[in-house]
Tab-separated table of C-alpha atoms in Angstrom:
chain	number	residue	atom	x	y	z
A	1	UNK	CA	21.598	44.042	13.237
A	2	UNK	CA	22.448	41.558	16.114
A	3	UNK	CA	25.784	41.233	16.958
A	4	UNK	CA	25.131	37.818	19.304
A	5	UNK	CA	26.438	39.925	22.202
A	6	UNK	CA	29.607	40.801	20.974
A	7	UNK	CA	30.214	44.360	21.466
A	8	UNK	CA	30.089	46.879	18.297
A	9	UNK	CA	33.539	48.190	19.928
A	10	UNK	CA	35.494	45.428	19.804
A	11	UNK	CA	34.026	42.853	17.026
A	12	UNK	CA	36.719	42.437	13.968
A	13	UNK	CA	37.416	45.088	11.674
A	14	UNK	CA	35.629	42.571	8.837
A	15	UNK	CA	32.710	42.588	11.047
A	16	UNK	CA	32.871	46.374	11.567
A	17	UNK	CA	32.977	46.637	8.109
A	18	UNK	CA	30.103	45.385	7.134
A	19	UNK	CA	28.055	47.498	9.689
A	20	UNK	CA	29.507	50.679	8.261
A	21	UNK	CA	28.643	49.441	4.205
A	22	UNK	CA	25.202	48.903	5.915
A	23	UNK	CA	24.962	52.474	6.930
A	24	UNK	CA	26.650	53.472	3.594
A	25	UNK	CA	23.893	51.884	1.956
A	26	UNK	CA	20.715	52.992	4.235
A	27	UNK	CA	21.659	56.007	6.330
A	28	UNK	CA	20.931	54.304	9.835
A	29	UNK	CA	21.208	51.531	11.208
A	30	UNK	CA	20.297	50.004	14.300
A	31	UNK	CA	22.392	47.538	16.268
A	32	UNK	CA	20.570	45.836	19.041
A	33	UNK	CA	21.657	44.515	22.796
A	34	UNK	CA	24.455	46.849	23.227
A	35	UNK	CA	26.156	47.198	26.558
A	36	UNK	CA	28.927	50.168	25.702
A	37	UNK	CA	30.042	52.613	28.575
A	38	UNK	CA	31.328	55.993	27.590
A	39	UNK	CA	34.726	54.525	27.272
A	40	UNK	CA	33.783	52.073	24.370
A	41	UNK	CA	31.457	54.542	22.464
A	42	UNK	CA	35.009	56.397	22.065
A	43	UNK	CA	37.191	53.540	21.258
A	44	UNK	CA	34.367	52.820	18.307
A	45	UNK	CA	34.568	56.128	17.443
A	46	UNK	CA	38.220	56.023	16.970
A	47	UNK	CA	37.450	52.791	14.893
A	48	UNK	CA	35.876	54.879	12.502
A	49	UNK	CA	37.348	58.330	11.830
A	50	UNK	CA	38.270	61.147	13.985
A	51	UNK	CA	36.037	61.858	16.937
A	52	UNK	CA	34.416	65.216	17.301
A	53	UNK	CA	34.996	67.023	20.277
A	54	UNK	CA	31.617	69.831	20.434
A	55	UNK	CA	32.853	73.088	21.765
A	56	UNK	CA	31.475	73.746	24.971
A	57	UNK	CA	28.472	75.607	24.761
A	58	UNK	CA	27.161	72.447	23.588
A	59	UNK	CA	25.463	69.474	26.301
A	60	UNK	CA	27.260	71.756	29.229
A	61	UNK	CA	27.625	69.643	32.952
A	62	UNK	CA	26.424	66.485	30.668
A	63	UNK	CA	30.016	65.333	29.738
A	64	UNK	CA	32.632	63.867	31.598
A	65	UNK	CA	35.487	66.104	31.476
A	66	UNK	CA	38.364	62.898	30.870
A	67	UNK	CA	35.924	62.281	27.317
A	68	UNK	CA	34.436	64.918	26.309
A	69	UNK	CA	34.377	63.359	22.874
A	70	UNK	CA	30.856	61.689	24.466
A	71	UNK	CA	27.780	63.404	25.678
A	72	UNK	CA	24.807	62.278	27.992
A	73	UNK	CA	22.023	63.345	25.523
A	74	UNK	CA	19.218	62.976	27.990
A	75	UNK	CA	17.685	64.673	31.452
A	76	UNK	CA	20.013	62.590	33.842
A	77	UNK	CA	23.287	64.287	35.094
A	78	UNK	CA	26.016	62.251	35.692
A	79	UNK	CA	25.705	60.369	38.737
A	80	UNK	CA	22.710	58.918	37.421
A	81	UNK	CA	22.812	55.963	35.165
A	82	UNK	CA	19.364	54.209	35.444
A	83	UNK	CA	15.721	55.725	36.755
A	84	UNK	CA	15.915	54.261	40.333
A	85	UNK	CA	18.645	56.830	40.531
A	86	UNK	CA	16.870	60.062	40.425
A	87	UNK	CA	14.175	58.486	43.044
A	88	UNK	CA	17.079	58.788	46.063
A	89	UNK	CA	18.924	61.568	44.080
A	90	UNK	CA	16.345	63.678	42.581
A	91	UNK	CA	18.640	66.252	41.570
A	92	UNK	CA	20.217	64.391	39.028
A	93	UNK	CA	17.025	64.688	37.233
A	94	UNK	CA	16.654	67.371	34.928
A	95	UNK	CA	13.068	69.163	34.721
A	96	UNK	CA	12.085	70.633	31.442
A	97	UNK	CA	14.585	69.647	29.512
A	98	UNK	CA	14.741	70.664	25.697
A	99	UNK	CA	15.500	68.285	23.142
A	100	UNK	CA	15.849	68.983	19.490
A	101	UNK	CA	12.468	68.527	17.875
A	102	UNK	CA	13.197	70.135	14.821
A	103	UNK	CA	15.261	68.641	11.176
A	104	UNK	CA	18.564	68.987	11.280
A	105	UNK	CA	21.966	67.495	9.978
A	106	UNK	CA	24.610	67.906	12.988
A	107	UNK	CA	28.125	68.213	11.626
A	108	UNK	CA	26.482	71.185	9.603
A	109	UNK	CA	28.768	73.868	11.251
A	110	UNK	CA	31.781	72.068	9.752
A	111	UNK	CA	33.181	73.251	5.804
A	112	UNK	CA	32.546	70.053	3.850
A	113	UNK	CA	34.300	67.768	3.794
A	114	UNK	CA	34.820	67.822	7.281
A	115	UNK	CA	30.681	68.237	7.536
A	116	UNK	CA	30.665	64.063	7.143
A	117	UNK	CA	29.573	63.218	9.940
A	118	UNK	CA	28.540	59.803	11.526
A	119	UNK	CA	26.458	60.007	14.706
A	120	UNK	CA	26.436	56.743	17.450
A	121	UNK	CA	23.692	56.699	19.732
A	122	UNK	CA	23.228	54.508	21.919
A	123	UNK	CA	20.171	53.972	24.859
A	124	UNK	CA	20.851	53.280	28.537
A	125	UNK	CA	17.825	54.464	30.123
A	126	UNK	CA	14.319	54.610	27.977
A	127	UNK	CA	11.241	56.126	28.661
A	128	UNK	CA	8.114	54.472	28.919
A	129	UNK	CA	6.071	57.088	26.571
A	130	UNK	CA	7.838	58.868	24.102
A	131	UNK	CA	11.247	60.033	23.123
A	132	UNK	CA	11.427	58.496	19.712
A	133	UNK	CA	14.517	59.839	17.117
A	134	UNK	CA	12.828	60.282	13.751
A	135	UNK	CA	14.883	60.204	10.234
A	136	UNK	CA	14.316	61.924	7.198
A	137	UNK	CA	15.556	59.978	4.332
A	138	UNK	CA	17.137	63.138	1.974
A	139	UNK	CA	19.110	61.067	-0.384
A	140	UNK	CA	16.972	58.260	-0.556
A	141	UNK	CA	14.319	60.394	-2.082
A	142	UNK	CA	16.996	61.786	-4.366
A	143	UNK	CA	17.708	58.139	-5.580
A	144	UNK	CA	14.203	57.578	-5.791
A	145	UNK	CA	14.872	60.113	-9.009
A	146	UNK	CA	12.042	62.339	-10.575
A	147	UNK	CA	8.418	62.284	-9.792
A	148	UNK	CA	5.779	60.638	-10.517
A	149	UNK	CA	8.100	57.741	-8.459
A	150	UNK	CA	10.026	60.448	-6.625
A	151	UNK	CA	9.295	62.978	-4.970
A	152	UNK	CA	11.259	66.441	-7.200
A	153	UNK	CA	10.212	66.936	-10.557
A	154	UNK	CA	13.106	67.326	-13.682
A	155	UNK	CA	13.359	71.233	-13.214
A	156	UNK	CA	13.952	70.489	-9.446
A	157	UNK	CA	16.433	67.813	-9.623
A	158	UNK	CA	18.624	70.752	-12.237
A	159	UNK	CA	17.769	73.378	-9.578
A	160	UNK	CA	19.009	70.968	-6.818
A	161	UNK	CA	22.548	70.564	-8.845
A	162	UNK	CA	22.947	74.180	-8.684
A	163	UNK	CA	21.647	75.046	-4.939
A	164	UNK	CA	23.372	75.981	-1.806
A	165	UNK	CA	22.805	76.001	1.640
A	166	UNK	CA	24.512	78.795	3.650
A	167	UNK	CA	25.070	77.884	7.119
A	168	UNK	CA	26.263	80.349	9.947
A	169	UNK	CA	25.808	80.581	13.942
A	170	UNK	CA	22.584	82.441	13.691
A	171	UNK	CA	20.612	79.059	12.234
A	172	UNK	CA	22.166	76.823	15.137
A	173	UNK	CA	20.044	77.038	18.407
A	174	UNK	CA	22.973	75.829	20.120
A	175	UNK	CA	25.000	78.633	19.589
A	176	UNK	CA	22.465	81.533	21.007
A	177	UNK	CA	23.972	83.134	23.398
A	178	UNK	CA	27.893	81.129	22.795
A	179	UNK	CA	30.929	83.289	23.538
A	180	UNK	CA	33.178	84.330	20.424
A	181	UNK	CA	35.853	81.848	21.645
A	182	UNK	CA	33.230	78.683	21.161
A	183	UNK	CA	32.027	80.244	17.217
A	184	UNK	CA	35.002	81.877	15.604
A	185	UNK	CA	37.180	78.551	15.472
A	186	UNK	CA	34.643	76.913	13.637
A	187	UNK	CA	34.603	79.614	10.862
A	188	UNK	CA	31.363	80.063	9.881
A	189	UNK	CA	29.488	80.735	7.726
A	190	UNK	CA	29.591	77.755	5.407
A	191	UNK	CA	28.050	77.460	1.684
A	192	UNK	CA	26.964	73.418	1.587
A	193	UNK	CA	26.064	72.223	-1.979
A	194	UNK	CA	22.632	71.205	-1.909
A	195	UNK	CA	23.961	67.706	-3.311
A	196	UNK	CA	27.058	66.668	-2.017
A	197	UNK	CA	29.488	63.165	-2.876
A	198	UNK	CA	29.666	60.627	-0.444
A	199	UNK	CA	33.168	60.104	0.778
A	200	UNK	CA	33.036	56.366	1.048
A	201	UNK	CA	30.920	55.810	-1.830
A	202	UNK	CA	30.908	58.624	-4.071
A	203	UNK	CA	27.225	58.689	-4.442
A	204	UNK	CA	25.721	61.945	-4.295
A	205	UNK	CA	23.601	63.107	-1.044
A	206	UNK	CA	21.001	65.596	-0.357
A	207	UNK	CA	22.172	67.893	2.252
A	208	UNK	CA	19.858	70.321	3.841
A	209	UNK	CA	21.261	72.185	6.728
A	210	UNK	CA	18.541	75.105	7.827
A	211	UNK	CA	18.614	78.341	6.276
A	212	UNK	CA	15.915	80.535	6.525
A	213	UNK	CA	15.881	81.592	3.143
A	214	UNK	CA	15.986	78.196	1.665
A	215	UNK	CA	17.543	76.739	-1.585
A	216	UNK	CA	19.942	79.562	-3.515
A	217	UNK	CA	19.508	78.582	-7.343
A	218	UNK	CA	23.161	79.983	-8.591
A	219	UNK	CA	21.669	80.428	-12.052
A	220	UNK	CA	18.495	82.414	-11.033
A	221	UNK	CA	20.431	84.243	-7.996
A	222	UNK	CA	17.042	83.367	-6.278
A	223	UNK	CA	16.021	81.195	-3.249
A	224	UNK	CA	13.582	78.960	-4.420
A	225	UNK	CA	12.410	76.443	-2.002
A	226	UNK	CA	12.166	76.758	1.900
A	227	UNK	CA	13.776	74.244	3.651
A	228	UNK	CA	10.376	73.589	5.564
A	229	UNK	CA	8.945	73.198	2.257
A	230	UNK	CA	11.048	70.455	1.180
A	231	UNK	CA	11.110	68.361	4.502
A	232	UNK	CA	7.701	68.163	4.556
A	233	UNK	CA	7.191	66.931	0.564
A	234	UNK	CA	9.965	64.115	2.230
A	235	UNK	CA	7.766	63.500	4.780
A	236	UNK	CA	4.357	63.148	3.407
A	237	UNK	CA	6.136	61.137	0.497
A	238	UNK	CA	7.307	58.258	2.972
A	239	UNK	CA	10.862	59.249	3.488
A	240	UNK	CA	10.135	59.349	7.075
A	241	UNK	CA	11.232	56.915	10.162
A	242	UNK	CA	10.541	56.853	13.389
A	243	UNK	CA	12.652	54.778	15.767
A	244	UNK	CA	10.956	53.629	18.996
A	245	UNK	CA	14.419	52.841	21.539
A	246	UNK	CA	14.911	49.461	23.205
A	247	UNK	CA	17.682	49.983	26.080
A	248	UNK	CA	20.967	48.241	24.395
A	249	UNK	CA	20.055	49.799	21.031
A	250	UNK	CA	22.560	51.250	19.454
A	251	UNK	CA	21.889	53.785	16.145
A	252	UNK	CA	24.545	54.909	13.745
A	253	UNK	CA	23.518	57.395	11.072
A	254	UNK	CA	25.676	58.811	8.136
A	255	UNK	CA	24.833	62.826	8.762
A	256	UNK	CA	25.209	63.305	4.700
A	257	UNK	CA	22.238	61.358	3.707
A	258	UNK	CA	19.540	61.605	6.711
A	259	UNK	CA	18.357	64.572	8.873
A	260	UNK	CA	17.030	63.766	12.105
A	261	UNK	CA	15.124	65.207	14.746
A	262	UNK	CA	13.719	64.516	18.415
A	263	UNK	CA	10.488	62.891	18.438
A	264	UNK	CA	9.482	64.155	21.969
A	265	UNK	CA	7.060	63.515	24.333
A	266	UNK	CA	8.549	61.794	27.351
A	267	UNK	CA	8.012	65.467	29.484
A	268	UNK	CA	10.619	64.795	32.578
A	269	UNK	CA	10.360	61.144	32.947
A	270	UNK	CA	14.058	59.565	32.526
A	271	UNK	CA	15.810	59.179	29.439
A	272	UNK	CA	19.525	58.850	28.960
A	273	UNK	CA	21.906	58.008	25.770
A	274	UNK	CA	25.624	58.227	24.816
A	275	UNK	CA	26.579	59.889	22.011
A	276	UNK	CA	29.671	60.682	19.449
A	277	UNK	CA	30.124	61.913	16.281
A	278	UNK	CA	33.056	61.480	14.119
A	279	UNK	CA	34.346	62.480	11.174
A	280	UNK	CA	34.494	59.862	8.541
A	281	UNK	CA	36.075	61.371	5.346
């Protein structure tokens, strides 16, 4: 979507509108030449729900403490807003940074409903090799409906509208080694329906928050798929995307429908985005 240069934060609420039924609709959404500082990713966030605030053993010295409703997802520390930064302050740059190469929905350590979660990203510094987001389209292979044209066969699809998730601190890397005070308000664990209704549509989702003993059938009282199992049928099935950034570009993705994942491989060149999340039901 091009906006003309009008800014996602500030365009009419018709014209907002009609971005959000297009993520309704597709599960992300890219918005290209975007020029939002921290303060505007908020005010859109505001625009659409009720912005998350992380607790703070997540993206720690990579918010600014008068929003920490947005984080610097990225190796540059504040200070530094563009590569030619880190060449006179190479401390800003941050070697060895870890990103999250691995499916996940984030909102996942929230009780639904409160797990519906929109993510804005949006790219201010890009690296020349690498650092792709990748999507895996869960609900659209649940509309694509039983095999052979989708991917779950009829016993799977009943298994599916019977299966749970169980979510708790332990299946979050962020939260090894968290104090109490950062876990217990959230109030883990959470059981997630496998398929879950959409608040703004009332289609049903495919939700598949990691847990390391996979599906729970409540009929059978057995686990009987492994998460890894499933996100790889999505995969190899064509429920993948891969989205290579263009500085301005700004990506909004409905949590409920898509996991997503970091697609690595930019080592410790510079990479920096601004990101929210808020809570949309």
């Amino acid at each position: 979507i091009n906006l003309g240069g009008a800014s996602l934060a500030d365009v009419e609420g018709d014209t907002l509108a009609a971005v959000l039924d297009a993520v309704w609709r597709h599960g992300v959404v890219c918005v290209e030449a975007q020029a939002l500082d921290a303060a505007a990713m908020l005010r859109l966030a505001h625009r659409v729900g009720e912005p998350l605030t992380l607790p703070p053993c997540f993206f720690e010295g990579m918010r600014d403490p008068a929003l920490p409703q947005v984080c610097r997802v990225g190796n540059l520390r504040p200070g530094a807003e563009s590569a030619a930064d880190t060449s006179t302050a190479p401390e800003l740059l941050v070697r060895g940074m870890k990103f999250a190469e691995y499916w996940h929905h984030d909102g996942n350590f929230y009780a639904p409903p409160r797990n519906a979660v929109l993510n804005a990203l949006h790219a201010k510094v890009v690296p020349d090799v690498g650092g792709a987001t990748r999507f895996l389209d869960s609900t659209g292979a649940l509309r694509a409906g039983a095999a052979p044209a989708g991917v779950f066969s009829l016993d799977e699809l009943a298994a599916l509208a019977h299966s749970t998730l169980t979510v708790s601190a332990d299946c979050i890397s962020d939260f090894a080694g968290a104090p109490d005070a950062d876990i217990t308000p959230l109030g883990m664990p959470h059981v997630h329906p496998a398929l879950q209704p959409h608040p703004r549509t009332g289609e049903e989702c495919l939700y598949l928050p990691l847990n390391p003993e996979g599906l729970y059938d409540a009929r059978s009282r057995l686990h009987w798929a492994t998460n890894a199992s499933v996100w790889s049928r999505l995969e190899e099935s064509g429920f993948a995307y891969d989205h290579a950034w263009c500085e301005g570009d700004l990506l909004l993705w409905d949590n409920l429908q898509v996991l997503h994942r970091a697609g690595g491989g930019s080592g410790d060149r510079p990479r920096l985005l601004l990101r929210t999340q808020t809570m949309y039901s």
